């Protein structure tokens, strides 16, 4: 609950920190409405649209309304997919407004939050994600649970029924976690397996280099085959997206500075990512640190080098190689941030369309969010599952046996969708890097 004292503090910070030019740039035209999942799924509720949320932010700045629980709820329910930005005629940077508003509210409420909330937020934002060794330890425990027989026992005894339905379903779709020792033994420098065309740095990510380590290995193998020398700085950290989206902007800035420092002297042509959510936040470092005189220029230089794995593969002509798979129908679910922030949508489709024996079928509203959105599918389960079930209706209409995506959260969400739709064993979800490794006939690890 937001107290009157907190409301006054929030209102003043809205006046001081919100970009009024961006708020005024919204023409209320409504072009954003058809692209907003929460507006559609809420029954066309104006306060759950980008236009409506901007109006609420502006009303708080102007003192027309109090920043109460209804305002906070509207902002919390937003997926942050930024699809509205792609269709906005004046180019309102809605995502930046949303992050700023969430940070103001969170920091103003922080002192009076309950002890359990403080402990959980501190554990996640400060003690876990910024420390890759702790991420390895946590995911290593999940791996032990999978390999030790505990998982089989949990399924056999029905213990998972004690969990909320979506969490028990998520447990079923987790990838096989590598051993802790394997997660520790990561490469730092790799030479290409062809003529050197580019020198690239690889952003490994926190979850991608633990829970999805095989996909990272596939990504590096693809880069090698495409002619890339790869450097992988060991002092890189979490991209900070979870912090920035969760109202912990100062922590996100600290992580950004650490990553910039880790990558800036590597003389790389590009910094490659294979997770749309991470890539979008990395490419936004220039905005995140624009008011920091020491880091603004360095952040802009860093952001200018960010490129998705699919984009560099197309640039280097990988789609012209012999790619082949057993006959199948494939569809593609866009990563919102890869499409809307990194502006990468044609490259993945070009790669998929180049695979022999594969019929690529475009999914209706493939550019609409799947409902994953970081931890949104956990904290806003009802809305997330509503969005996912509609997404699966479109996926089923393609009759695809393979659903491809380019972000770990989207991948797990689509696997969950397959489970919920009763399609397990008939349809699979796969990261594009893993599918391309299959298509080239190569094996990982590197």
GROMACS .gro file of C-alpha atoms in nm, residues 120-435:
model
  316
  120UNK     CA    1   1.375  -1.144  -0.140
  121UNK     CA    2   1.465  -0.836  -0.343
  122UNK     CA    3   1.807  -0.812  -0.181
  123UNK     CA    4   1.872  -1.182  -0.241
  124UNK     CA    5   1.772  -1.166  -0.609
  125UNK     CA    6   1.902  -0.824  -0.714
  126UNK     CA    7   2.213  -0.790  -0.498
  127UNK     CA    8   2.324  -1.135  -0.388
  128UNK     CA    9   2.242  -1.357  -0.687
  129UNK     CA   10   2.231  -1.209  -1.037
  130UNK     CA   11   2.541  -0.985  -1.015
  131UNK     CA   12   2.754  -1.286  -0.912
  132UNK     CA   13   2.801  -1.552  -1.179
  133UNK     CA   14   2.959  -1.801  -0.939
  134UNK     CA   15   2.641  -1.791  -0.730
  135UNK     CA   16   2.428  -1.833  -1.041
  136UNK     CA   17   2.633  -2.143  -1.121
  137UNK     CA   18   2.583  -2.275  -0.768
  138UNK     CA   19   2.206  -2.225  -0.782
  139UNK     CA   20   2.160  -2.378  -1.126
  140UNK     CA   21   2.399  -2.654  -1.021
  141UNK     CA   22   2.154  -2.745  -0.745
  142UNK     CA   23   1.876  -2.767  -1.005
  143UNK     CA   24   2.100  -2.994  -1.210
  144UNK     CA   25   2.159  -3.213  -0.903
  145UNK     CA   26   1.783  -3.229  -0.850
  146UNK     CA   27   1.739  -3.347  -1.211
  147UNK     CA   28   2.018  -3.608  -1.208
  148UNK     CA   29   1.995  -3.746  -0.853
  149UNK     CA   30   1.652  -3.904  -0.880
  150UNK     CA   31   1.485  -3.630  -0.675
  151UNK     CA   32   1.299  -3.506  -0.981
  152UNK     CA   33   1.163  -3.852  -1.059
  153UNK     CA   34   1.060  -3.892  -0.696
  154UNK     CA   35   0.887  -3.555  -0.694
  155UNK     CA   36   0.689  -3.652  -1.003
  156UNK     CA   37   0.607  -3.999  -0.875
  157UNK     CA   38   0.482  -3.879  -0.535
  158UNK     CA   39   0.284  -3.587  -0.675
  159UNK     CA   40   0.483  -3.342  -0.462
  160UNK     CA   41   0.479  -3.088  -0.743
  161UNK     CA   42   0.104  -3.055  -0.705
  162UNK     CA   43   0.180  -2.845  -0.396
  163UNK     CA   44   0.321  -2.576  -0.625
  164UNK     CA   45   0.105  -2.331  -0.823
  165UNK     CA   46   0.006  -2.493  -1.154
  166UNK     CA   47   0.223  -2.269  -1.374
  167UNK     CA   48   0.532  -2.329  -1.157
  168UNK     CA   49   0.486  -2.705  -1.159
  169UNK     CA   50   0.448  -2.690  -1.538
  170UNK     CA   51   0.765  -2.479  -1.566
  171UNK     CA   52   0.957  -2.742  -1.371
  172UNK     CA   53   0.874  -2.992  -1.646
  173UNK     CA   54   1.010  -2.773  -1.926
  174UNK     CA   55   1.344  -2.675  -1.771
  175UNK     CA   56   1.641  -2.775  -1.987
  176UNK     CA   57   1.888  -3.035  -1.865
  177UNK     CA   58   2.131  -2.840  -1.649
  178UNK     CA   59   2.504  -2.903  -1.699
  179UNK     CA   60   2.724  -3.004  -1.407
  180UNK     CA   61   2.876  -2.730  -1.193
  181UNK     CA   62   3.227  -2.828  -1.308
  182UNK     CA   63   3.124  -2.787  -1.673
  183UNK     CA   64   2.982  -2.442  -1.600
  184UNK     CA   65   3.317  -2.340  -1.448
  185UNK     CA   66   3.525  -2.450  -1.747
  186UNK     CA   67   3.429  -2.184  -1.998
  187UNK     CA   68   3.643  -2.066  -2.293
  188UNK     CA   69   3.803  -1.720  -2.302
  189UNK     CA   70   3.928  -1.710  -2.663
  190UNK     CA   71   3.833  -1.910  -2.972
  191UNK     CA   72   3.975  -1.900  -3.321
  192UNK     CA   73   3.751  -1.937  -3.627
  193UNK     CA   74   3.716  -2.261  -3.821
  194UNK     CA   75   3.734  -2.065  -4.147
  195UNK     CA   76   3.902  -1.755  -4.283
  196UNK     CA   77   3.895  -1.475  -4.023
  197UNK     CA   78   3.624  -1.226  -4.120
  198UNK     CA   79   3.547  -1.056  -3.788
  199UNK     CA   80   3.679  -1.030  -3.436
  200UNK     CA   81   3.384  -1.041  -3.198
  201UNK     CA   82   3.327  -1.040  -2.824
  202UNK     CA   83   3.059  -1.268  -2.686
  203UNK     CA   84   2.820  -1.159  -2.412
  204UNK     CA   85   2.750  -1.487  -2.235
  205UNK     CA   86   2.473  -1.372  -2.001
  206UNK     CA   87   2.400  -1.516  -1.657
  207UNK     CA   88   2.123  -1.768  -1.726
  208UNK     CA   89   2.248  -1.832  -2.080
  209UNK     CA   90   2.589  -1.951  -1.955
  210UNK     CA   91   2.440  -2.173  -1.686
  211UNK     CA   92   2.089  -2.304  -1.752
  212UNK     CA   93   2.123  -2.262  -2.130
  213UNK     CA   94   2.495  -2.333  -2.160
  214UNK     CA   95   2.445  -2.570  -2.454
  215UNK     CA   96   2.286  -2.286  -2.652
  216UNK     CA   97   2.584  -2.064  -2.574
  217UNK     CA   98   2.815  -2.339  -2.699
  218UNK     CA   99   2.607  -2.366  -3.016
  219UNK     CA  100   2.628  -1.989  -3.063
  220UNK     CA  101   3.006  -1.986  -3.033
  221UNK     CA  102   3.036  -2.279  -3.273
  222UNK     CA  103   2.823  -2.092  -3.529
  223UNK     CA  104   3.042  -1.784  -3.493
  224UNK     CA  105   3.354  -1.994  -3.546
  225UNK     CA  106   3.205  -2.156  -3.857
  226UNK     CA  107   3.110  -1.813  -3.991
  227UNK     CA  108   3.470  -1.692  -3.962
  228UNK     CA  109   3.475  -1.510  -3.629
  229UNK     CA  110   3.757  -1.491  -3.381
  230UNK     CA  111   3.583  -1.481  -3.044
  231UNK     CA  112   3.691  -1.324  -2.714
  232UNK     CA  113   3.487  -1.397  -2.402
  233UNK     CA  114   3.579  -1.166  -2.112
  234UNK     CA  115   3.558  -1.350  -1.782
  235UNK     CA  116   3.479  -1.037  -1.579
  236UNK     CA  117   3.152  -0.962  -1.760
  237UNK     CA  118   2.837  -0.966  -1.544
  238UNK     CA  119   2.457  -0.975  -1.570
  239UNK     CA  120   2.326  -0.722  -1.824
  240UNK     CA  121   2.107  -0.553  -1.560
  241UNK     CA  122   1.775  -0.593  -1.742
  242UNK     CA  123   1.608  -0.759  -1.446
  243UNK     CA  124   1.721  -0.473  -1.223
  244UNK     CA  125   1.621  -0.199  -1.465
  245UNK     CA  126   1.277  -0.347  -1.526
  246UNK     CA  127   1.228  -0.414  -1.155
  247UNK     CA  128   1.282  -0.063  -1.022
  248UNK     CA  129   1.650  -0.099  -0.931
  249UNK     CA  130   1.800   0.144  -1.181
  250UNK     CA  131   2.113   0.233  -0.982
  251UNK     CA  132   2.208  -0.135  -0.959
  252UNK     CA  133   2.151  -0.166  -1.333
  253UNK     CA  134   2.384   0.128  -1.390
  254UNK     CA  135   2.653  -0.034  -1.178
  255UNK     CA  136   2.629  -0.356  -1.380
  256UNK     CA  137   2.640  -0.156  -1.703
  257UNK     CA  138   2.963   0.015  -1.598
  258UNK     CA  139   3.120  -0.319  -1.511
  259UNK     CA  140   3.028  -0.465  -1.851
  260UNK     CA  141   3.149  -0.161  -2.043
  261UNK     CA  142   3.483  -0.185  -1.864
  262UNK     CA  143   3.505  -0.559  -1.936
  263UNK     CA  144   3.446  -0.519  -2.312
  264UNK     CA  145   3.583  -0.180  -2.416
  265UNK     CA  146   3.952  -0.267  -2.469
  266UNK     CA  147   3.901  -0.587  -2.666
  267UNK     CA  148   3.911  -0.421  -3.010
  268UNK     CA  149   3.610  -0.624  -3.120
  269UNK     CA  150   3.409  -0.537  -3.429
  270UNK     CA  151   3.087  -0.642  -3.254
  271UNK     CA  152   2.959  -0.761  -2.918
  272UNK     CA  153   2.737  -1.061  -2.992
  273UNK     CA  154   2.435  -1.171  -2.791
  274UNK     CA  155   2.197  -1.463  -2.834
  275UNK     CA  156   1.926  -1.344  -2.592
  276UNK     CA  157   1.692  -1.072  -2.715
  277UNK     CA  158   1.619  -0.947  -2.363
  278UNK     CA  159   1.987  -0.906  -2.276
  279UNK     CA  160   2.073  -0.754  -2.612
  280UNK     CA  161   1.800  -0.492  -2.584
  281UNK     CA  162   1.923  -0.380  -2.244
  282UNK     CA  163   2.286  -0.374  -2.357
  283UNK     CA  164   2.195  -0.163  -2.658
  284UNK     CA  165   2.023   0.079  -2.419
  285UNK     CA  166   2.333   0.142  -2.206
  286UNK     CA  167   2.384   0.464  -2.400
  287UNK     CA  168   2.050   0.589  -2.268
  288UNK     CA  169   2.095   0.440  -1.920
  289UNK     CA  170   2.419   0.631  -1.861
  290UNK     CA  171   2.352   0.941  -2.073
  291UNK     CA  172   2.365   1.172  -1.772
  292UNK     CA  173   2.693   1.030  -1.637
  293UNK     CA  174   2.975   1.251  -1.772
  294UNK     CA  175   3.240   0.985  -1.712
  295UNK     CA  176   3.049   0.699  -1.875
  296UNK     CA  177   2.809   0.848  -2.131
  297UNK     CA  178   3.049   0.838  -2.427
  298UNK     CA  179   3.186   0.496  -2.329
  299UNK     CA  180   2.831   0.361  -2.295
  300UNK     CA  181   2.731   0.492  -2.637
  301UNK     CA  182   3.040   0.328  -2.793
  302UNK     CA  183   2.956  -0.001  -2.622
  303UNK     CA  184   2.592   0.008  -2.735
  304UNK     CA  185   2.691   0.077  -3.096
  305UNK     CA  186   2.863  -0.264  -3.115
  306UNK     CA  187   2.575  -0.483  -2.993
  307UNK     CA  188   2.450  -0.731  -3.252
  308UNK     CA  189   2.235  -1.043  -3.234
  309UNK     CA  190   2.376  -1.378  -3.346
  310UNK     CA  191   2.122  -1.402  -3.630
  311UNK     CA  192   2.219  -1.060  -3.765
  312UNK     CA  193   2.591  -1.132  -3.783
  313UNK     CA  194   2.533  -1.475  -3.938
  314UNK     CA  195   2.332  -1.314  -4.218
  315UNK     CA  196   2.592  -1.039  -4.259
  316UNK     CA  197   2.861  -1.306  -4.304
  317UNK     CA  198   2.649  -1.507  -4.550
  318UNK     CA  199   2.583  -1.807  -4.327
  319UNK     CA  200   2.239  -1.849  -4.483
  320UNK     CA  201   2.408  -1.924  -4.816
  321UNK     CA  202   2.574  -2.236  -4.676
  322UNK     CA  203   2.425  -2.584  -4.711
  323UNK     CA  204   2.174  -2.609  -4.429
  324UNK     CA  205   1.948  -2.912  -4.407
  325UNK     CA  206   1.710  -3.082  -4.163
  326UNK     CA  207   1.463  -3.370  -4.181
  327UNK     CA  208   1.137  -3.257  -4.339
  328UNK     CA  209   0.932  -3.043  -4.100
  329UNK     CA  210   0.720  -2.730  -4.065
  330UNK     CA  211   0.880  -2.449  -3.865
  331UNK     CA  212   0.737  -2.125  -3.729
  332UNK     CA  213   0.906  -1.839  -3.546
  333UNK     CA  214   0.805  -1.646  -3.235
  334UNK     CA  215   0.976  -1.307  -3.218
  335UNK     CA  216   1.159  -1.204  -2.906
  336UNK     CA  217   0.989  -0.870  -2.831
  337UNK     CA  218   1.309  -0.692  -2.740
  338UNK     CA  219   1.504  -0.838  -3.030
  339UNK     CA  220   1.240  -0.710  -3.270
  340UNK     CA  221   1.126  -0.386  -3.107
  341UNK     CA  222   1.451  -0.259  -2.955
  342UNK     CA  223   1.731  -0.428  -3.151
  343UNK     CA  224   1.527  -0.401  -3.476
  344UNK     CA  225   1.613  -0.756  -3.575
  345UNK     CA  226   1.330  -0.953  -3.729
  346UNK     CA  227   1.421  -1.042  -4.086
  347UNK     CA  228   1.756  -1.212  -4.012
  348UNK     CA  229   1.614  -1.506  -3.813
  349UNK     CA  230   1.348  -1.564  -4.078
  350UNK     CA  231   1.606  -1.552  -4.358
  351UNK     CA  232   1.813  -1.818  -4.181
  352UNK     CA  233   1.512  -2.044  -4.121
  353UNK     CA  234   1.393  -2.005  -4.478
  354UNK     CA  235   1.735  -2.114  -4.604
  355UNK     CA  236   1.720  -2.460  -4.443
  356UNK     CA  237   1.648  -2.739  -4.690
  357UNK     CA  238   1.342  -2.960  -4.624
  358UNK     CA  239   1.202  -2.699  -4.387
  359UNK     CA  240   0.878  -2.524  -4.468
  360UNK     CA  241   0.870  -2.194  -4.282
  361UNK     CA  242   0.520  -2.073  -4.197
  362UNK     CA  243   0.466  -1.730  -4.047
  363UNK     CA  244   0.262  -1.736  -3.729
  364UNK     CA  245  -0.021  -1.485  -3.692
  365UNK     CA  246   0.087  -1.209  -3.453
  366UNK     CA  247   0.435  -1.358  -3.417
  367UNK     CA  248   0.545  -1.008  -3.322
  368UNK     CA  249   0.313  -1.003  -3.019
  369UNK     CA  250   0.457  -1.088  -2.677
  370UNK     CA  251   0.431  -1.449  -2.556
  371UNK     CA  252   0.378  -1.337  -2.196
  372UNK     CA  253   0.717  -1.436  -2.056
  373UNK     CA  254   0.869  -1.088  -2.004
  374UNK     CA  255   1.143  -1.181  -1.755
  375UNK     CA  256   0.968  -1.290  -1.435
  376UNK     CA  257   0.628  -1.158  -1.548
  377UNK     CA  258   0.497  -1.512  -1.599
  378UNK     CA  259   0.560  -1.573  -1.228
  379UNK     CA  260   0.445  -1.245  -1.072
  380UNK     CA  261   0.156  -1.186  -1.314
  381UNK     CA  262   0.070  -1.548  -1.386
  382UNK     CA  263  -0.296  -1.503  -1.479
  383UNK     CA  264  -0.235  -1.240  -1.747
  384UNK     CA  265   0.075  -1.422  -1.872
  385UNK     CA  266  -0.109  -1.752  -1.919
  386UNK     CA  267  -0.399  -1.576  -2.089
  387UNK     CA  268  -0.156  -1.424  -2.341
  388UNK     CA  269   0.027  -1.756  -2.383
  389UNK     CA  270  -0.290  -1.955  -2.451
  390UNK     CA  271  -0.386  -1.715  -2.731
  391UNK     CA  272  -0.030  -1.737  -2.865
  392UNK     CA  273  -0.058  -2.116  -2.880
  393UNK     CA  274  -0.381  -2.091  -3.080
  394UNK     CA  275  -0.183  -1.906  -3.347
  395UNK     CA  276   0.106  -2.153  -3.322
  396UNK     CA  277  -0.127  -2.452  -3.367
  397UNK     CA  278  -0.284  -2.289  -3.672
  398UNK     CA  279   0.052  -2.311  -3.854
  399UNK     CA  280   0.066  -2.691  -3.797
  400UNK     CA  281   0.434  -2.643  -3.716
  401UNK     CA  282   0.621  -2.919  -3.537
  402UNK     CA  283   0.903  -2.682  -3.440
  403UNK     CA  284   0.862  -2.340  -3.279
  404UNK     CA  285   1.179  -2.133  -3.295
  405UNK     CA  286   1.263  -1.831  -3.082
  406UNK     CA  287   1.568  -1.627  -2.984
  407UNK     CA  288   1.545  -1.558  -2.612
  408UNK     CA  289   1.562  -1.795  -2.313
  409UNK     CA  290   1.247  -1.659  -2.146
  410UNK     CA  291   1.051  -1.692  -2.470
  411UNK     CA  292   1.188  -2.043  -2.517
  412UNK     CA  293   1.070  -2.160  -2.175
  413UNK     CA  294   0.737  -1.985  -2.223
  414UNK     CA  295   0.677  -2.156  -2.556
  415UNK     CA  296   0.771  -2.492  -2.402
  416UNK     CA  297   0.521  -2.417  -2.128
  417UNK     CA  298   0.265  -2.332  -2.395
  418UNK     CA  299   0.326  -2.665  -2.566
  419UNK     CA  300   0.272  -2.840  -2.233
  420UNK     CA  301  -0.048  -2.645  -2.161
  421UNK     CA  302  -0.182  -2.714  -2.512
  422UNK     CA  303  -0.129  -3.089  -2.476
  423UNK     CA  304   0.124  -3.095  -2.760
  424UNK     CA  305   0.420  -3.249  -2.575
  425UNK     CA  306   0.590  -3.505  -2.795
  426UNK     CA  307   0.427  -3.358  -3.107
  427UNK     CA  308   0.573  -3.006  -3.111
  428UNK     CA  309   0.905  -2.880  -2.981
  429UNK     CA  310   1.041  -2.534  -2.902
  430UNK     CA  311   1.405  -2.459  -2.977
  431UNK     CA  312   1.647  -2.165  -2.978
  432UNK     CA  313   1.752  -2.065  -3.328
  433UNK     CA  314   2.121  -2.125  -3.250
  434UNK     CA  315   2.051  -2.486  -3.156
  435UNK     CA  316   1.841  -2.542  -3.468
   0.00000   0.00000   0.00000
